[in-house]
CSV table of C-alpha atoms in Angstrom, one decimal:
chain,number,residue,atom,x,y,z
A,1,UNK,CA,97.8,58.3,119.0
A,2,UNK,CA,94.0,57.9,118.5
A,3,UNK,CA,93.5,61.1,120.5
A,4,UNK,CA,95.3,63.2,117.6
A,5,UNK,CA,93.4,64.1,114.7
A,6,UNK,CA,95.0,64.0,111.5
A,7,UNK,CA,92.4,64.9,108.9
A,8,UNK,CA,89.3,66.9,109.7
A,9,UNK,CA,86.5,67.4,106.9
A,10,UNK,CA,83.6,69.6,107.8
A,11,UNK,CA,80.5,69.9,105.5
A,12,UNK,CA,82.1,68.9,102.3
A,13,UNK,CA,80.4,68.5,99.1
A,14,UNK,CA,81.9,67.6,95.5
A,15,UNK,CA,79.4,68.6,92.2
A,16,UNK,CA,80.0,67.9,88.7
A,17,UNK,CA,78.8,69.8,85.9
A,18,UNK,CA,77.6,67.6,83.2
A,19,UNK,CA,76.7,69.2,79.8
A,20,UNK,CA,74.9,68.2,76.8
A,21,UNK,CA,75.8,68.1,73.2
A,22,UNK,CA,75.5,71.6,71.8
A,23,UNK,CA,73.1,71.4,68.5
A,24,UNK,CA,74.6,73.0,65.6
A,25,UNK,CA,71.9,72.6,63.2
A,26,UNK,CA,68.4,74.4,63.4
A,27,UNK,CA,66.9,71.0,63.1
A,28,UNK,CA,69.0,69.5,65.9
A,29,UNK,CA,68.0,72.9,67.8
A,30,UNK,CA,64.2,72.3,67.4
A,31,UNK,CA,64.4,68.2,68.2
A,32,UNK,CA,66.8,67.8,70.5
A,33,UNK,CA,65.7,70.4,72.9
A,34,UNK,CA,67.6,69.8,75.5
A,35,UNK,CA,71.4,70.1,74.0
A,36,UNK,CA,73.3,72.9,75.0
A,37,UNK,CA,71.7,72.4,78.4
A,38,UNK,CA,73.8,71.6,81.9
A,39,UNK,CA,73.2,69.4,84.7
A,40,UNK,CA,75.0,69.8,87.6
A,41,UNK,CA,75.6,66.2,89.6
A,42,UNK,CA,76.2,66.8,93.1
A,43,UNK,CA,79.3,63.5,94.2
A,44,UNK,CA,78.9,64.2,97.8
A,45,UNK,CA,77.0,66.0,100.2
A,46,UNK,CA,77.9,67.4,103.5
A,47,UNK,CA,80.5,65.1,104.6
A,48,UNK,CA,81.8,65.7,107.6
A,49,UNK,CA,84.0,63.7,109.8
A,50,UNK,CA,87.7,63.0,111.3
A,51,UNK,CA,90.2,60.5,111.4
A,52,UNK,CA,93.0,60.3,113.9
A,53,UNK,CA,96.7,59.1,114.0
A,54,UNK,CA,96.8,55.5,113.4
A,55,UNK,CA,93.8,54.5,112.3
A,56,UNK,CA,92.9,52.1,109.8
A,57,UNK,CA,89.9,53.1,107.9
A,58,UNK,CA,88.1,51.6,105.2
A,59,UNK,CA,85.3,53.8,103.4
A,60,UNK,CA,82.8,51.6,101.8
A,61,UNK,CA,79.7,51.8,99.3
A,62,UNK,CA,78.3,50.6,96.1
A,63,UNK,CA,79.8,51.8,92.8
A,64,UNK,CA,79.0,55.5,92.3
A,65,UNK,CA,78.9,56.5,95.8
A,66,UNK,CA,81.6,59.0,95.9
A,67,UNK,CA,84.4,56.8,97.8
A,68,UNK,CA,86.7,57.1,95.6
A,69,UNK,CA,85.8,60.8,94.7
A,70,UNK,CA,86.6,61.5,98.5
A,71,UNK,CA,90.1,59.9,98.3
A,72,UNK,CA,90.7,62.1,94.9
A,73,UNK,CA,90.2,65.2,97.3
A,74,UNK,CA,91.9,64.0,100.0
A,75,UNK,CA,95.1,63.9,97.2
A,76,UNK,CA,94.7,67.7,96.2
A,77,UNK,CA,93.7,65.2,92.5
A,78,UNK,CA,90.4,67.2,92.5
A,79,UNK,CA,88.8,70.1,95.0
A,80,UNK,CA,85.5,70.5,96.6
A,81,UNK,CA,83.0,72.7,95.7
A,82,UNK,CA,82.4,73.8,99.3
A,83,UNK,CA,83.7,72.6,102.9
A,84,UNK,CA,86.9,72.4,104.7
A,85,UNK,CA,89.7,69.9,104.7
A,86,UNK,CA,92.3,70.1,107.3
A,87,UNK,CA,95.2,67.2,106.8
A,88,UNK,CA,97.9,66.8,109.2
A,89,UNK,CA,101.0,65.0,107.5
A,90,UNK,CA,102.3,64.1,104.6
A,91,UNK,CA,99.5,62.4,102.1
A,92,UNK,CA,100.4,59.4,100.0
A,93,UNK,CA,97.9,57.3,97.8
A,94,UNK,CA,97.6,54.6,95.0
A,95,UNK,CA,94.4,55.6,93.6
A,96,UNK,CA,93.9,54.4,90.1
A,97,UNK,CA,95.7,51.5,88.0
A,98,UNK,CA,98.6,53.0,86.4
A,99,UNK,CA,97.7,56.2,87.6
A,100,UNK,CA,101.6,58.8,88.0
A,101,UNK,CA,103.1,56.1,85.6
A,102,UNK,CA,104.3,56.8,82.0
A,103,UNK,CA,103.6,53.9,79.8
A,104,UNK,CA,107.1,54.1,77.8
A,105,UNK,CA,109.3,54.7,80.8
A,106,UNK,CA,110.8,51.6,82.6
A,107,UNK,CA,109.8,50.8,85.9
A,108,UNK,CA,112.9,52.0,87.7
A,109,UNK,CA,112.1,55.2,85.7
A,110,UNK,CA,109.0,55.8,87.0
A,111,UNK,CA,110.1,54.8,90.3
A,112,UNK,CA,112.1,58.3,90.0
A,113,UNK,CA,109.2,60.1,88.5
A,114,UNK,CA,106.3,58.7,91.0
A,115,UNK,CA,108.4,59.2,94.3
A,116,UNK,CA,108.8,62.4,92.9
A,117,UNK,CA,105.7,63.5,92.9
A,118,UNK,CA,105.1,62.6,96.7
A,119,UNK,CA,108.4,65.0,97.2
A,120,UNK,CA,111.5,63.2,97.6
A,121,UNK,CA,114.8,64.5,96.0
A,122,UNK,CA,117.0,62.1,93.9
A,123,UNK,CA,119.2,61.4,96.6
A,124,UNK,CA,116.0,60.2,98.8
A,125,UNK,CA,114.9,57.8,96.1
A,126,UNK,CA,118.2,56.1,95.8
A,127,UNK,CA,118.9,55.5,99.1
A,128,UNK,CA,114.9,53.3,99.1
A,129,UNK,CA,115.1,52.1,95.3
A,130,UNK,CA,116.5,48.5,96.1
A,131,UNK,CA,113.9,48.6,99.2
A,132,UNK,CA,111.0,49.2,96.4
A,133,UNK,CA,112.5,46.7,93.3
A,134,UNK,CA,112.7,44.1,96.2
A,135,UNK,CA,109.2,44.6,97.8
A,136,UNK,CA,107.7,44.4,94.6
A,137,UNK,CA,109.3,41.5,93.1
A,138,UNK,CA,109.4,42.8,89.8
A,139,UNK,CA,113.3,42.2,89.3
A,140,UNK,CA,113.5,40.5,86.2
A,141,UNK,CA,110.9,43.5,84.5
A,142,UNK,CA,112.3,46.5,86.5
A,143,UNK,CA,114.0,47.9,83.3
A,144,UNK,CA,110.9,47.1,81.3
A,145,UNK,CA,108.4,49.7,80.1
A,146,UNK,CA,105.4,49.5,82.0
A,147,UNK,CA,103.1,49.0,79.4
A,148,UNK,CA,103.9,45.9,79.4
A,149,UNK,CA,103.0,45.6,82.6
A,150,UNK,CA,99.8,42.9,83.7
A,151,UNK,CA,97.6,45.1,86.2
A,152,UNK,CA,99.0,43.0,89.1
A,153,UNK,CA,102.6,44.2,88.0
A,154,UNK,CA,101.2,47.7,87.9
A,155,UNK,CA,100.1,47.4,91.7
A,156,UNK,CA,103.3,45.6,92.7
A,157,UNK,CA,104.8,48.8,91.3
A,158,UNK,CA,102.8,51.5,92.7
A,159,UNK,CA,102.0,49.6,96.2
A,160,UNK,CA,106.1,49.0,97.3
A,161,UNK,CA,106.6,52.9,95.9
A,162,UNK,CA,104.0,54.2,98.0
A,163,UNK,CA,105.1,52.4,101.6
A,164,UNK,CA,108.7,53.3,101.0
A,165,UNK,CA,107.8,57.4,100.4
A,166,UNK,CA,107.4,57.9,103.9
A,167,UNK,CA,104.1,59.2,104.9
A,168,UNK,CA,102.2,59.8,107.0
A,169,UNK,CA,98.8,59.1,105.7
A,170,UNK,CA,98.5,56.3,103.1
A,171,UNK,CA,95.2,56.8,100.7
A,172,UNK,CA,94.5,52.5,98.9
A,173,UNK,CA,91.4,52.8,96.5
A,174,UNK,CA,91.0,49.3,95.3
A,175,UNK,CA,94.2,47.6,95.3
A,176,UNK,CA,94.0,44.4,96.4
A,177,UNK,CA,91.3,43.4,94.0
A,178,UNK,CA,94.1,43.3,91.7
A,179,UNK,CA,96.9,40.9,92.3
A,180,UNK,CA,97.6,37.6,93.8
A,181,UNK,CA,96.9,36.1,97.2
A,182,UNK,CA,100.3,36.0,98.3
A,183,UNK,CA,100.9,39.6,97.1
A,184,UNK,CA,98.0,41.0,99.1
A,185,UNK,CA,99.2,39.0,102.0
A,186,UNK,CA,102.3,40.4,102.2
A,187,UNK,CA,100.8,43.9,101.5
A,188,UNK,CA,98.4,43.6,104.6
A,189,UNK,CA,101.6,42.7,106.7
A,190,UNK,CA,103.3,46.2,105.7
A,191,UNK,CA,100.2,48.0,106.4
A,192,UNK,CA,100.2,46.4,110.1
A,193,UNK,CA,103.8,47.4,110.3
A,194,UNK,CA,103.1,51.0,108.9
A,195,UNK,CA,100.0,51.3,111.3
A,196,UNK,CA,102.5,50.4,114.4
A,197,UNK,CA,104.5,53.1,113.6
A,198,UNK,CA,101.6,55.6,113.5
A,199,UNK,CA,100.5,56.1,109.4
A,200,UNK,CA,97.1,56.5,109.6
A,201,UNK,CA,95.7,54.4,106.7
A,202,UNK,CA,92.4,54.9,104.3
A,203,UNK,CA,91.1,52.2,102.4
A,204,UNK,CA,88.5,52.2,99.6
A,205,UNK,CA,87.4,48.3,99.2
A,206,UNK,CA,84.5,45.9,98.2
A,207,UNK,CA,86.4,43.0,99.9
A,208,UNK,CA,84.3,43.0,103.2
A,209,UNK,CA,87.0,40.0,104.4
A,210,UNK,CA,90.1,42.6,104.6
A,211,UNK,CA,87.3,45.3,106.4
A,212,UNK,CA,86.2,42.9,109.0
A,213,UNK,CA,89.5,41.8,109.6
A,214,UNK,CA,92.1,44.4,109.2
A,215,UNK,CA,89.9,47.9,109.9
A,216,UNK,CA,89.4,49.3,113.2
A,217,UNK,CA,86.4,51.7,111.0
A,218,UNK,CA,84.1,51.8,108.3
A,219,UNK,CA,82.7,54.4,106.8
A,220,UNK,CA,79.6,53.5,104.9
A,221,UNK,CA,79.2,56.1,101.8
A,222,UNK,CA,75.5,55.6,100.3
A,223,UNK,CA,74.5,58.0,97.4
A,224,UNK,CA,77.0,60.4,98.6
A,225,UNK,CA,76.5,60.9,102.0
A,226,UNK,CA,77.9,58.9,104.9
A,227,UNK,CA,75.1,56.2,105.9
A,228,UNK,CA,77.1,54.7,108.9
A,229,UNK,CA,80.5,55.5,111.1
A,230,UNK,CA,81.5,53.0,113.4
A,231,UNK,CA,83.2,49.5,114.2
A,232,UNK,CA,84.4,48.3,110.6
A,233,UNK,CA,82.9,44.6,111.5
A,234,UNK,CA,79.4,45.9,112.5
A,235,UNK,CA,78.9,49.0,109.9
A,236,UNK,CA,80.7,46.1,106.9
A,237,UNK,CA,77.8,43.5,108.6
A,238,UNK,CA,74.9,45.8,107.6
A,239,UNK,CA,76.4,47.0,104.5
A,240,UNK,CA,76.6,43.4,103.1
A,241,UNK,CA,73.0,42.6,104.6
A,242,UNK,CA,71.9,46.1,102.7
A,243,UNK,CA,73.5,44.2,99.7
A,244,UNK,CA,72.3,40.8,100.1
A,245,UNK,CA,68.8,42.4,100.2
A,246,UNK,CA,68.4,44.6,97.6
A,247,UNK,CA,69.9,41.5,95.0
């Protein structure tokens, strides 16, 4: 499996076009020079790399660097300003709290309306909803609207709709900083099972415990560029001694 390459990015790069407040008054014109102006922010910068079939990755980097940015792109969520992206399979993600969710629908409503989005019919979603109520435990709140959901119900949610869709690559920005022990136990669990049946996983964390110990890879992102590729326990090493130092 590790021979087969399932996404392929070559020379990517992601800018943002920031603009000022547009004066409206002479005065404002004449003091505030600069208003009306743009700045274009480039996000990342010729990334280029490839995953295979199977692997469990974990991208990596302070706040800012474009991780999560990169998983956005690799969900068709945003597009790059230049660069290829070749993905082989079907993409599935959980990329921000909430995110695919509609505050006033229940949460077997949005079950329907998330699963949807990742393309599966009616029929597809009944036949996994008691799999996804049971997996995340939210029985007694399942015909609840989610806003008033706590953020670890809102993971619970979105993590046991995402394994049960089926896909073949799984996108996690963040997840298991929200949520109990036990929860993200039992979440690390399914991923083994989902990487043993070949979903090649990507995950966006600060918690160098799960790298070390559930990655095969790290990617180290650093001012949007990749820093380091390699062995998640030695590239998650030198990323916490970068860390460590410049505290």
């Amino acid at each position: 499996m590790k021979n087969i390459t399932v996404i392929k990015i070559e020379n990517l790069f992601k800018s943002f076009v920031n603009y000022y407040d547009k004066p409206m008054m002479l005065k404002e014109r004449i003091l505030r020079m600069k208003k009306g102006e743009k700045k274009v922010v480039e996000i990342l910068k010729n990334i280029s790399l490839e995953i295979s079939k199977g692997e469990i990755t974990a991208i990596i980097g302070s706040n800012g660097s474009g991780k999560s940015t990169l998983l956005k792109i690799l969900t068709n969520i945003i597009y790059p300003t230049s660069g290829t992206i070749d993905i082989q399979g079907k993409v599935a993600g959980i990329l921000e709290l909430g995110a695919g969710f509609h505050p006033d629908f229940t949460g077997r409503e949005n079950i329907y309306i998330n699963a949807s989005i990742w393309g599966l019919s009616k029929k597809d979603i009944d036949s996994i909803l008691n799999e996804i109520i049971d997996f995340s435990e939210l029985k007694d709140y399942i015909d609840a609207p989610v806003r008033v959901y706590s953020s670890g119900m809102y993971i619970r949610l979105a993590f046991a709709i995402a394994i049960n869709v089926k896909a073949d690559i799984l996108l996690i920005d963040e997840v298991f900083a929200v949520g109990d022990a036990n929860f993200q136990k039992k979440c690390l669990t399914k991923l083994r099972e989902l990487k043993n049946k070949g979903v090649t996983i990507i995950l966006v964390t600060h918690d160098s415990g799960i790298v070390k110990e559930f990655c095969s890879r790290a990617i180290w992102i650093s001012d949007g560029s990749i820093k380091l590729d390699g062995n998640a326990v030695d590239v998650s090493m030198k990323y916490d001694e970068s860390v460590k130092f410049s505290s």
